[in-house]
PDB file of C-alpha atoms and ligand atoms in Angstrom:
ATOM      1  CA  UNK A   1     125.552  70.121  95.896  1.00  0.00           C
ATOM      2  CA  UNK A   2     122.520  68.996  95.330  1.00  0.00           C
ATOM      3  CA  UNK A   3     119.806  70.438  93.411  1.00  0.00           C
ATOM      4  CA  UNK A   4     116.796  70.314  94.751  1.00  0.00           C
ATOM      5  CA  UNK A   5     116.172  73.691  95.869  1.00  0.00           C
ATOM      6  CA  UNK A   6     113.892  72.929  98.872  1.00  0.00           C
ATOM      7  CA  UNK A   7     117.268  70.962  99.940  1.00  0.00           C
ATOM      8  CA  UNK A   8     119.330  73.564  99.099  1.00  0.00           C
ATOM      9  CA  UNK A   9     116.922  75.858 101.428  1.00  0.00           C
ATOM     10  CA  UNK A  10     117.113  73.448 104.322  1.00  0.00           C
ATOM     11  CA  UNK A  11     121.008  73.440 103.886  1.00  0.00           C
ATOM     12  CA  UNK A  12     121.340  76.978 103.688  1.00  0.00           C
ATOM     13  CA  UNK A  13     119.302  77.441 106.962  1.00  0.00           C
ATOM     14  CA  UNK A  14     121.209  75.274 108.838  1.00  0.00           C
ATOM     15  CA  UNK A  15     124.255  77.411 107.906  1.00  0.00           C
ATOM     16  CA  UNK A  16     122.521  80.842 108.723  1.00  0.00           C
ATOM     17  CA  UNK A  17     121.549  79.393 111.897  1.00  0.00           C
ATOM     18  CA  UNK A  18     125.009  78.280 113.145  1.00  0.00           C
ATOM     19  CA  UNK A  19     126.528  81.830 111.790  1.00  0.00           C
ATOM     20  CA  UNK A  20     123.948  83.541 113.322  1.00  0.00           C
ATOM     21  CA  UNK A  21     124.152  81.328 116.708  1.00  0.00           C
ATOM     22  CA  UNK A  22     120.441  81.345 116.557  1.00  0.00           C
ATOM     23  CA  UNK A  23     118.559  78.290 117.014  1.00  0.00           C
ATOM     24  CA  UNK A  24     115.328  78.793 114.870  1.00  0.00           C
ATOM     25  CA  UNK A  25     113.928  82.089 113.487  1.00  0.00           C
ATOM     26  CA  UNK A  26     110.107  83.282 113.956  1.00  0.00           C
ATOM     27  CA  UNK A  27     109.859  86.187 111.264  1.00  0.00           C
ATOM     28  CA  UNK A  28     111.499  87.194 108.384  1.00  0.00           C
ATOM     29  CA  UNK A  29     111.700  90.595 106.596  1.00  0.00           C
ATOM     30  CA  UNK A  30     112.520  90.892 102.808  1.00  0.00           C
ATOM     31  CA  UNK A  31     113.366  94.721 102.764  1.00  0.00           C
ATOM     32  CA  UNK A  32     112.292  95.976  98.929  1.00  0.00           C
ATOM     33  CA  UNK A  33     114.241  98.676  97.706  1.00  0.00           C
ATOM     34  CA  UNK A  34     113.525 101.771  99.525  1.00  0.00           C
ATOM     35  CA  UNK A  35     113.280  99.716 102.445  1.00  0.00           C
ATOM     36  CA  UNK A  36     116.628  98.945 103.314  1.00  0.00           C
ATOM     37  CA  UNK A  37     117.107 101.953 105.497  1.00  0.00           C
ATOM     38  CA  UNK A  38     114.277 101.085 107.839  1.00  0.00           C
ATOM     39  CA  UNK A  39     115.657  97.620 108.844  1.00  0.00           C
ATOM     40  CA  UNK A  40     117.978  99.212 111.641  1.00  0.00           C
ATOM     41  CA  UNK A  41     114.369 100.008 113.585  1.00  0.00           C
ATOM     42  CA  UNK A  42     113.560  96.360 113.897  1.00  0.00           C
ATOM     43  CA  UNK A  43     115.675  94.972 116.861  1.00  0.00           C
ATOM     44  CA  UNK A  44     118.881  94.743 118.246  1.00  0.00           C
ATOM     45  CA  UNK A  45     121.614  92.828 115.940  1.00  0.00           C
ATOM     46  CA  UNK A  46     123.165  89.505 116.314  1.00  0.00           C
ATOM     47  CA  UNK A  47     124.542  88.713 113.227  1.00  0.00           C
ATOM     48  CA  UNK A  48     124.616  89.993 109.572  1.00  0.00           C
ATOM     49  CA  UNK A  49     125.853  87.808 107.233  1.00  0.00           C
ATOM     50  CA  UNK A  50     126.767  88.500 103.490  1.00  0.00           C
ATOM     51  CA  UNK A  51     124.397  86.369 101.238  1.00  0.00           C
ATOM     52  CA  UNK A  52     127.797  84.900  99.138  1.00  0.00           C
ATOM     53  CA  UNK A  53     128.754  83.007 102.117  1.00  0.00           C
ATOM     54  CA  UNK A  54     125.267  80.727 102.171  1.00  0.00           C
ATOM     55  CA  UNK A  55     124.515  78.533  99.517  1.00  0.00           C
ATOM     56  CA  UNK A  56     122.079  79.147  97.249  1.00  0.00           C
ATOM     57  CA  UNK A  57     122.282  83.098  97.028  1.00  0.00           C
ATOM     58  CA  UNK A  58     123.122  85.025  94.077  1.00  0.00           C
ATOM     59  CA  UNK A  59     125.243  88.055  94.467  1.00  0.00           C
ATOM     60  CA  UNK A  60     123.315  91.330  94.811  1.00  0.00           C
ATOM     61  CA  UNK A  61     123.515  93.026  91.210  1.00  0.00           C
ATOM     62  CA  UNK A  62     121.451  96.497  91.527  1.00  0.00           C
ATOM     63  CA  UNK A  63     123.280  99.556  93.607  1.00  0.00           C
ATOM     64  CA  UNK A  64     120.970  99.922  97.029  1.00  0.00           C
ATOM     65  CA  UNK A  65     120.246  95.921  97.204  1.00  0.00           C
ATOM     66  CA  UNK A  66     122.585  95.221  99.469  1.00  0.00           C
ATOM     67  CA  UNK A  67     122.418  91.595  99.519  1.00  0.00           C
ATOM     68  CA  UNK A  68     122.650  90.568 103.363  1.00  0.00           C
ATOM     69  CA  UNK A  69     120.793  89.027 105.794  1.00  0.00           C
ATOM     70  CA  UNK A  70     120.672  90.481 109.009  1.00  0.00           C
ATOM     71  CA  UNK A  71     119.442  88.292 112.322  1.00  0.00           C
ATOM     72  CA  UNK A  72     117.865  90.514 114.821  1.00  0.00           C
ATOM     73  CA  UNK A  73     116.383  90.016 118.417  1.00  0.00           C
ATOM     74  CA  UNK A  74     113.134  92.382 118.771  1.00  0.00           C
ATOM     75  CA  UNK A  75     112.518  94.098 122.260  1.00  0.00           C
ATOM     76  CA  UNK A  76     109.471  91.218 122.392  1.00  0.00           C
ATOM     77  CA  UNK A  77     112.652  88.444 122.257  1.00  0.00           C
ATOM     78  CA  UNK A  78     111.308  87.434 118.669  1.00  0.00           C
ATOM     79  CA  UNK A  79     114.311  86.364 116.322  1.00  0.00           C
ATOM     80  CA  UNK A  80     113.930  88.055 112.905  1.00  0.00           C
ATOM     81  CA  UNK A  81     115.486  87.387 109.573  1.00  0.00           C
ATOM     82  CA  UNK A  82     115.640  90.389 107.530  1.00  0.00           C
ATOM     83  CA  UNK A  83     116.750  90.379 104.063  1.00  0.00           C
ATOM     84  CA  UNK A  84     118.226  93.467 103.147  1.00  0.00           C
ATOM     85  CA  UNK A  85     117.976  93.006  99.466  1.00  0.00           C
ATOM     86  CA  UNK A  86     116.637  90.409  97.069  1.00  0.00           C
ATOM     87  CA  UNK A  87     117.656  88.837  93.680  1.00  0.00           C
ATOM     88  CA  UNK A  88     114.850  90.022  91.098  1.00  0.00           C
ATOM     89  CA  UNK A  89     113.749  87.913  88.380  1.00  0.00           C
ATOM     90  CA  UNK A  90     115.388  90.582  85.516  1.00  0.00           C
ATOM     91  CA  UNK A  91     118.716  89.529  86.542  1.00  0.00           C
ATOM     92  CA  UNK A  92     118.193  86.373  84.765  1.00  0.00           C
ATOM     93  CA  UNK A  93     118.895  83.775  87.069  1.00  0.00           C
ATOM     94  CA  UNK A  94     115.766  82.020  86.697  1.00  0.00           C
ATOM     95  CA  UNK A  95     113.216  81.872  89.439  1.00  0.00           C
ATOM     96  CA  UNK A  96     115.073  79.368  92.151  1.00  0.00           C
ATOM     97  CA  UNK A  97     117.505  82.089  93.341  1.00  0.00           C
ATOM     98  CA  UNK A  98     114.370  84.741  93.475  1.00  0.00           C
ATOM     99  CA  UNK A  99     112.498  82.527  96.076  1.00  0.00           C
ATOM    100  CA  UNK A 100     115.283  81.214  97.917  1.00  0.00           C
ATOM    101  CA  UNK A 101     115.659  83.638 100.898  1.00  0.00           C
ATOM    102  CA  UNK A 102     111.955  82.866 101.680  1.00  0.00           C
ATOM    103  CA  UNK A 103     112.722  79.068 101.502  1.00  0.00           C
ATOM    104  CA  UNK A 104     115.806  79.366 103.688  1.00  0.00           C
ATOM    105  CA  UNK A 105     114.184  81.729 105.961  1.00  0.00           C
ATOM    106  CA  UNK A 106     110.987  78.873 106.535  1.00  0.00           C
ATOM    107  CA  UNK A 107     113.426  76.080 107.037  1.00  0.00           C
ATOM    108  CA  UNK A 108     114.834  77.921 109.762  1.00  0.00           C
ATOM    109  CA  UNK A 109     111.618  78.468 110.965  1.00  0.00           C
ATOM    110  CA  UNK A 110     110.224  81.356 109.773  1.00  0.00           C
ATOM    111  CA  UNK A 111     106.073  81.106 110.293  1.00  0.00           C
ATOM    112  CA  UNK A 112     105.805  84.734 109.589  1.00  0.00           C
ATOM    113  CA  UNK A 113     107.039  86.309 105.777  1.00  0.00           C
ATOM    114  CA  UNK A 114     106.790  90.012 105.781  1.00  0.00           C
ATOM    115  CA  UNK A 115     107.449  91.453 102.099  1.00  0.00           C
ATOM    116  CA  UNK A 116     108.230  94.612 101.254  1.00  0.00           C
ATOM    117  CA  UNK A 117     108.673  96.670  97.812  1.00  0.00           C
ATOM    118  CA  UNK A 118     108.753 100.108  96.088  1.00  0.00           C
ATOM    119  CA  UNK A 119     106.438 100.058  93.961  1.00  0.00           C
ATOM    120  CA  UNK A 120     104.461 102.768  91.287  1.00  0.00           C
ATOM    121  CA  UNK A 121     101.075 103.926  92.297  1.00  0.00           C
ATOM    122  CA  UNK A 122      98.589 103.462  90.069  1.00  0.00           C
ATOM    123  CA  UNK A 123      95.667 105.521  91.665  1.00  0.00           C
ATOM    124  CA  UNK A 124      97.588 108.990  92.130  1.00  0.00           C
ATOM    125  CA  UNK A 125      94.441 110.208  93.028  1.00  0.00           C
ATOM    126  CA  UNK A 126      94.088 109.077  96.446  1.00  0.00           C
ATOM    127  CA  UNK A 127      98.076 107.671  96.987  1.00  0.00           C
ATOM    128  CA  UNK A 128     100.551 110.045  97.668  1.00  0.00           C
ATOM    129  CA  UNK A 129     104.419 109.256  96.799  1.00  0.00           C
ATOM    130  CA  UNK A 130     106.061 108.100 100.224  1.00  0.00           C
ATOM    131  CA  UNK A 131     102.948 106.608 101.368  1.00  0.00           C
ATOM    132  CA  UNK A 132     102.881 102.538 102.509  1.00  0.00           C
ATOM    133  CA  UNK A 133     100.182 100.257 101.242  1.00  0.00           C
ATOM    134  CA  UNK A 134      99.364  97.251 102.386  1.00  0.00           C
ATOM    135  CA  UNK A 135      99.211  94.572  99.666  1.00  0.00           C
ATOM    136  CA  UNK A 136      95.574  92.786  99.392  1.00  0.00           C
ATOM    137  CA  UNK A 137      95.820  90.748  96.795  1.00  0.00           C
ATOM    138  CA  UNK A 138      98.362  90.414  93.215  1.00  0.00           C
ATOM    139  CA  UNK A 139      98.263  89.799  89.753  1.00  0.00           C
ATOM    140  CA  UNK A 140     101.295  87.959  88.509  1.00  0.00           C
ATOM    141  CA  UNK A 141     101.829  89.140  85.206  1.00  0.00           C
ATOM    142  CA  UNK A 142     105.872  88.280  85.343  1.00  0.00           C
ATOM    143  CA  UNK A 143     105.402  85.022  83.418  1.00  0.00           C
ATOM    144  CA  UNK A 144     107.380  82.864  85.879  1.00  0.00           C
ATOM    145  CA  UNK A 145     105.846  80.855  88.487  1.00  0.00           C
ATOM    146  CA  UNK A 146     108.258  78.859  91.539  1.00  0.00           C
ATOM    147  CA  UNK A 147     106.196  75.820  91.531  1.00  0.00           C
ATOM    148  CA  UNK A 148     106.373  72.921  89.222  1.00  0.00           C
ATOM    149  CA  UNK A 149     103.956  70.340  88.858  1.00  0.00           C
ATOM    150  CA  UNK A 150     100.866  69.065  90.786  1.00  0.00           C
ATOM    151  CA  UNK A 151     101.141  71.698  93.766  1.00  0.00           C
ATOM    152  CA  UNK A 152      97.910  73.368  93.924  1.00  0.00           C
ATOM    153  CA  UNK A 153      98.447  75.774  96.131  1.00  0.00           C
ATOM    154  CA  UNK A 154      95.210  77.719  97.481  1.00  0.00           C
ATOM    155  CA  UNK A 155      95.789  81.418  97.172  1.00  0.00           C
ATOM    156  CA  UNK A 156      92.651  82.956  98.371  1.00  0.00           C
ATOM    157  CA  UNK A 157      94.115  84.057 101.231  1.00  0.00           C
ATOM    158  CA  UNK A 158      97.262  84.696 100.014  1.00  0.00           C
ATOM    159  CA  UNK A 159      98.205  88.234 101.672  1.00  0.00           C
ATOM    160  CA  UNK A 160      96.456  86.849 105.566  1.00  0.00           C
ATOM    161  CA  UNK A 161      93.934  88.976 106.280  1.00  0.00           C
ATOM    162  CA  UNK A 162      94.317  88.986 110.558  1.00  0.00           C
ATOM    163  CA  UNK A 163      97.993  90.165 109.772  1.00  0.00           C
ATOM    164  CA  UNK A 164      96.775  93.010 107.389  1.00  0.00           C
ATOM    165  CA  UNK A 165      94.188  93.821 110.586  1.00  0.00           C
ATOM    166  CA  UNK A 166      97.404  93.718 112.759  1.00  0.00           C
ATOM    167  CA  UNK A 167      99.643  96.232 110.191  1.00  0.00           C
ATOM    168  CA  UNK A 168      95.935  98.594 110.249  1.00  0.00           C
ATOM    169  CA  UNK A 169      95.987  98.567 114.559  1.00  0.00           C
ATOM    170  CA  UNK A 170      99.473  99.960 113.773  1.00  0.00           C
ATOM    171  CA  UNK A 171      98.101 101.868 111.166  1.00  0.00           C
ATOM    172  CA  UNK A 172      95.088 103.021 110.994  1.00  0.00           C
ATOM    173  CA  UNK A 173      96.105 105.136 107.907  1.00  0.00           C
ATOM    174  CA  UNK A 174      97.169 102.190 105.485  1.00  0.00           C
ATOM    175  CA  UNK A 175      94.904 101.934 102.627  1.00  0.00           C
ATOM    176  CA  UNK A 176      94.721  98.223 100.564  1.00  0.00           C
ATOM    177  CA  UNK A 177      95.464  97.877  97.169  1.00  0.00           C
ATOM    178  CA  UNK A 178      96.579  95.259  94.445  1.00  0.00           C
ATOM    179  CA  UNK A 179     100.108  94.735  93.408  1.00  0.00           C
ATOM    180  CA  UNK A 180     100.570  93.641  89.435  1.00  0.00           C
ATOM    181  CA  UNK A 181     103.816  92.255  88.734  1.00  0.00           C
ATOM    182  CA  UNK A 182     105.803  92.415  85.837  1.00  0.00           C
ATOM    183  CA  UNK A 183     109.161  90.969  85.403  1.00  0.00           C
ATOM    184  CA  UNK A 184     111.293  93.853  84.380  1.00  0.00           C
ATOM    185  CA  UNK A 185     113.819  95.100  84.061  1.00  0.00           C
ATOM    186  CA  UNK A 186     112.106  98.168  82.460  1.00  0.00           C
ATOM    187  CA  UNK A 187     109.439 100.097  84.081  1.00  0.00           C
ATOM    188  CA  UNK A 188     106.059  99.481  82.451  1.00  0.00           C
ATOM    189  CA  UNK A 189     105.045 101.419  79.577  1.00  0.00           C
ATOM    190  CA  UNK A 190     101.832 103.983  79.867  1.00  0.00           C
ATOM    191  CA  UNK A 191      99.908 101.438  78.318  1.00  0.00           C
ATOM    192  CA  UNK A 192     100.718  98.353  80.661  1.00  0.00           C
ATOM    193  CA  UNK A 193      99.885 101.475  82.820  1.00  0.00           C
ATOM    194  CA  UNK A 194      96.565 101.667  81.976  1.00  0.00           C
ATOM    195  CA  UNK A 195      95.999  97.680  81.049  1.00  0.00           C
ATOM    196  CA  UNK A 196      96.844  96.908  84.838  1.00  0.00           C
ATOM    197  CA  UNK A 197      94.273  99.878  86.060  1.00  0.00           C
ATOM    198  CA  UNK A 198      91.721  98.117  83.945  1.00  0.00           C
ATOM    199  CA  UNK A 199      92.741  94.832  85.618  1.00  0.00           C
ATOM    200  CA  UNK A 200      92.272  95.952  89.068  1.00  0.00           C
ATOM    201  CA  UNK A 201      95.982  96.743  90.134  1.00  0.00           C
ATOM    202  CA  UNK A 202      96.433  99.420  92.706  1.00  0.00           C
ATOM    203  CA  UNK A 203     100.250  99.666  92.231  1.00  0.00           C
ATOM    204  CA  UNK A 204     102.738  97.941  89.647  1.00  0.00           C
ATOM    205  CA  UNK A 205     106.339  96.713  90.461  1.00  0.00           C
ATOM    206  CA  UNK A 206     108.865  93.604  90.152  1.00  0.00           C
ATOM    207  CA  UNK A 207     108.878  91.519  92.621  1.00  0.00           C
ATOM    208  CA  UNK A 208     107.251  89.975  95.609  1.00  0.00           C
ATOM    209  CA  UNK A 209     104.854  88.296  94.025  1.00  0.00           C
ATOM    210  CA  UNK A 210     106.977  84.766  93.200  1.00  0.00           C
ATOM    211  CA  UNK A 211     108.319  84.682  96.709  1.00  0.00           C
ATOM    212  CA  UNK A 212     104.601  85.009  98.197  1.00  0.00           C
ATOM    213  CA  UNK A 213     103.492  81.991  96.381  1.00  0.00           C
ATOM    214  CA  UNK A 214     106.869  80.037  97.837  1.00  0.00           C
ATOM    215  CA  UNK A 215     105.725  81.651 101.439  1.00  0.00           C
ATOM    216  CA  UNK A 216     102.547  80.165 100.739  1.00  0.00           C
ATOM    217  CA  UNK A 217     103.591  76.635  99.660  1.00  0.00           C
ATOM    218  CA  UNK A 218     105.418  76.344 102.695  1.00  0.00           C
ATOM    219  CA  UNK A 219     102.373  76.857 105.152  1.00  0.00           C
ATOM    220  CA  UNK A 220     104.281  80.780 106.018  1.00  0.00           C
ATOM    221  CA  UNK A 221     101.529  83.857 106.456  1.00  0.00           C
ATOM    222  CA  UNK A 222     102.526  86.632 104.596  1.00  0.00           C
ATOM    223  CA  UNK A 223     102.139  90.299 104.929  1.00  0.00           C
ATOM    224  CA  UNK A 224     102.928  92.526 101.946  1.00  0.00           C
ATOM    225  CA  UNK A 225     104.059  96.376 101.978  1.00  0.00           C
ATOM    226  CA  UNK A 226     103.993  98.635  98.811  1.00  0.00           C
ATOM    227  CA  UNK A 227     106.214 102.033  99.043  1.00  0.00           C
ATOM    228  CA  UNK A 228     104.623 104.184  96.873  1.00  0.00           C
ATOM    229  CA  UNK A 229     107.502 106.028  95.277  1.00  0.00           C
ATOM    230  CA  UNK A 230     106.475 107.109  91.843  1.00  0.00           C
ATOM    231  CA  UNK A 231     103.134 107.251  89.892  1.00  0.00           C
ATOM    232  CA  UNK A 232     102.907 104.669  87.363  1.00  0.00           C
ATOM    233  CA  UNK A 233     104.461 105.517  84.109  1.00  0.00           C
ATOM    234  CA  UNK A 234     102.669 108.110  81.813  1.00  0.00           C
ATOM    235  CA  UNK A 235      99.800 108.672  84.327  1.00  0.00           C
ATOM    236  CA  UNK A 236     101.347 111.980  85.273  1.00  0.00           C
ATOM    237  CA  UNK A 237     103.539 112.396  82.050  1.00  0.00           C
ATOM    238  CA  UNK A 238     107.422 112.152  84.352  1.00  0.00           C
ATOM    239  CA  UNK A 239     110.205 109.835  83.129  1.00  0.00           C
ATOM    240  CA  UNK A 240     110.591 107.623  85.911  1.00  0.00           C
ATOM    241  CA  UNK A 241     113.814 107.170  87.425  1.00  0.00           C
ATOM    242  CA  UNK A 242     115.752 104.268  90.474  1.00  0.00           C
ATOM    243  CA  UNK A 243     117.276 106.884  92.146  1.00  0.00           C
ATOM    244  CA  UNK A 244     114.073 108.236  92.738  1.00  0.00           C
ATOM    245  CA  UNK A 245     112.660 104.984  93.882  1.00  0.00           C
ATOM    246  CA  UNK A 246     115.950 104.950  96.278  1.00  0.00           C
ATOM    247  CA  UNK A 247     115.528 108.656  97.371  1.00  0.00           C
ATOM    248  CA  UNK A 248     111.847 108.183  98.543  1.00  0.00           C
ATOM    249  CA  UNK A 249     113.202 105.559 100.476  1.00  0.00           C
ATOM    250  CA  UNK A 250     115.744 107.058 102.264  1.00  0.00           C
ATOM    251  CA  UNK A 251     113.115 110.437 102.925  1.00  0.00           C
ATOM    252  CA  UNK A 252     110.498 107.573 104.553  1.00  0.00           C
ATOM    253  CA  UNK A 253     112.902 105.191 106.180  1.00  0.00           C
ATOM    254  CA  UNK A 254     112.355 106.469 109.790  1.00  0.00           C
ATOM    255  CA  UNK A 255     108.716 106.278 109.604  1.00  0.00           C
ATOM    256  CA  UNK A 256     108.476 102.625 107.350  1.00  0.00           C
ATOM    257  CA  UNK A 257     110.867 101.206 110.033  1.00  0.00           C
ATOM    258  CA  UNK A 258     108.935 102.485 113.197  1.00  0.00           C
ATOM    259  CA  UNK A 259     105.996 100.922 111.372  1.00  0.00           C
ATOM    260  CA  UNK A 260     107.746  97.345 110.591  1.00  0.00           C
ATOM    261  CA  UNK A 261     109.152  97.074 114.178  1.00  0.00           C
ATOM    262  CA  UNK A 262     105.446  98.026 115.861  1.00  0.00           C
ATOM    263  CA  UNK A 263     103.721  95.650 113.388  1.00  0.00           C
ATOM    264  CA  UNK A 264     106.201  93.005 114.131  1.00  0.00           C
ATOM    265  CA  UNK A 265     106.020  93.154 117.880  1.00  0.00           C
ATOM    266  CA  UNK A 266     102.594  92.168 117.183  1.00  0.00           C
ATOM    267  CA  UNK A 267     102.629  89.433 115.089  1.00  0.00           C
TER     268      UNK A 267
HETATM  269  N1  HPA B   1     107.101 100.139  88.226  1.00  0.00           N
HETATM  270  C1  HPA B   1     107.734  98.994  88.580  1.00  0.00           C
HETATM  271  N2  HPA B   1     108.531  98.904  89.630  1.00  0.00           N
HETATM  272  C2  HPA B   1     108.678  99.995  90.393  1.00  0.00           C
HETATM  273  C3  HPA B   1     108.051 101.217  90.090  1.00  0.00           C
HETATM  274  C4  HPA B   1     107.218 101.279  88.943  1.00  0.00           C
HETATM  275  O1  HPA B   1     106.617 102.318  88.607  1.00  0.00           O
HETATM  276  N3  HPA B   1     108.431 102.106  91.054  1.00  0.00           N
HETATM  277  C5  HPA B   1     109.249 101.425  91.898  1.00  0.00           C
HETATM  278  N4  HPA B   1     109.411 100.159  91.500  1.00  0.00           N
END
């Protein structure tokens, strides 16, 4: 096998699409934890493929990443990818197996990257717990970066502005904010809290980040979606806790998956 991972990506999407019997894909979905429930709102089913069988994919390693990709025809006869999972930089695999779903999903022709996450709220004062935000801008504090040499990527634009005015005709309600990644696996302490407050971070979390960078190499508009399921650590003096994270995602699933499927009809 070779490895070049933008091969490996082109490889692996020409396996997804013969599973799937789908000859190119328009929009894919990487469903965050907390998200997972909502996916079954997005369309109608084709295929759903374990992420084992392509090549490329590491094996899901946190309970409620599920680790499968799901094709799915929308009412609007768009074909969807949609992740329902994602490998995480804290498992250790290094940052090729992180950004290879979004690879895979733009060599099978995926224009459109929609990424979603659970994430801690750093302004409690105006974002509740449950409440989606729609990602502006990020701070990649992880350390890690999936490019390598002279690719100088412009990322002023990064989160695409007429898709964030798309997700707010959906939604008039979503409010903007920053995300700050860290790598994890811990949560942040109090005072990465605060430092990433200072910084201009709206909410704090572990991923996303590295796989909008790879949307953006590959010419792919991306849309970003914060769950807010905790405040950050030590702003209101709670442990914090994943099956928290999981259980706000499961109480908000019905109305984060009415609001994927409307914003991807649009896009
Ligand atoms: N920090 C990092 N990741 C997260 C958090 C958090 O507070 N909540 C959910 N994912």
């Amino acid at each position: 096998m070779s490895n070049d991972p933008y091969a490996l990506a082109a490889t692996a999407a020409a396996a997804l699409k013969s599973t799937a019997g789908v000859e190119s894909f328009d929009v894919a979905l990487v469903m965050g934890s907390g998200w997972v429930p909502a996916a079954d709102a997005i369309g109608t089913t084709v295929a759903e493929i374990p992420v084992t069988d392509l090549p490329g994919f590491a094996p899901p390693a946190v309970a409620g990443h599920a680790g499968r990709i799901r094709a799915v025809t929308t009412a609007s006869g768009r074909n969807v990818l949609i992740f329902l999972g994602r490998t995480h930089l804290y498992e250790g695999l290094g940052v090729e197996p992180v950004v290879h779903g979004v690879r895979t999903a733009i060599a099978a022709g995926v224009s459109t990257v929609v990424l979603t996450n659970a994430a801690g709220g750093l302004r409690p004062e105006h974002q509740k717990v449950g409440e989606p935000v729609l990602i502006s801008d990020h701070i990649n504090l992880t350390g890690a970066h999936p490019l390598t040499g002279a690719r100088f990527v412009d990322m002023t634009d990064t989160y695409t502005p007429r898709l964030r005015d798309l997700a707010r005709e959906v939604d008039p309600s979503l409010a903007e904010g920053v995300y700050v990644a860290f790598r994890g696996p811990t949560y942040e302490t109090p005072a990465e809290v605060r430092m990433s407050r200072i910084l201009g971070g709206d909410m704090v979390g572990m991923s996303t980040v590295l796989e909008a960078i790879a949307a953006r190499e590959g010419g792919a508009e991306v849309l970003g979606l914060s769950l807010v399921t905790n405040p950050g650590a030590g702003l209101v003096g709670e442990p914090l806790n994943h099956q928290e994270v999981l259980e706000v995602g499961r109480a908000t699933a019905a109305r984060m998956g009415v609001l994927l499927a409307n914003v991807v009809d649009k896009l």
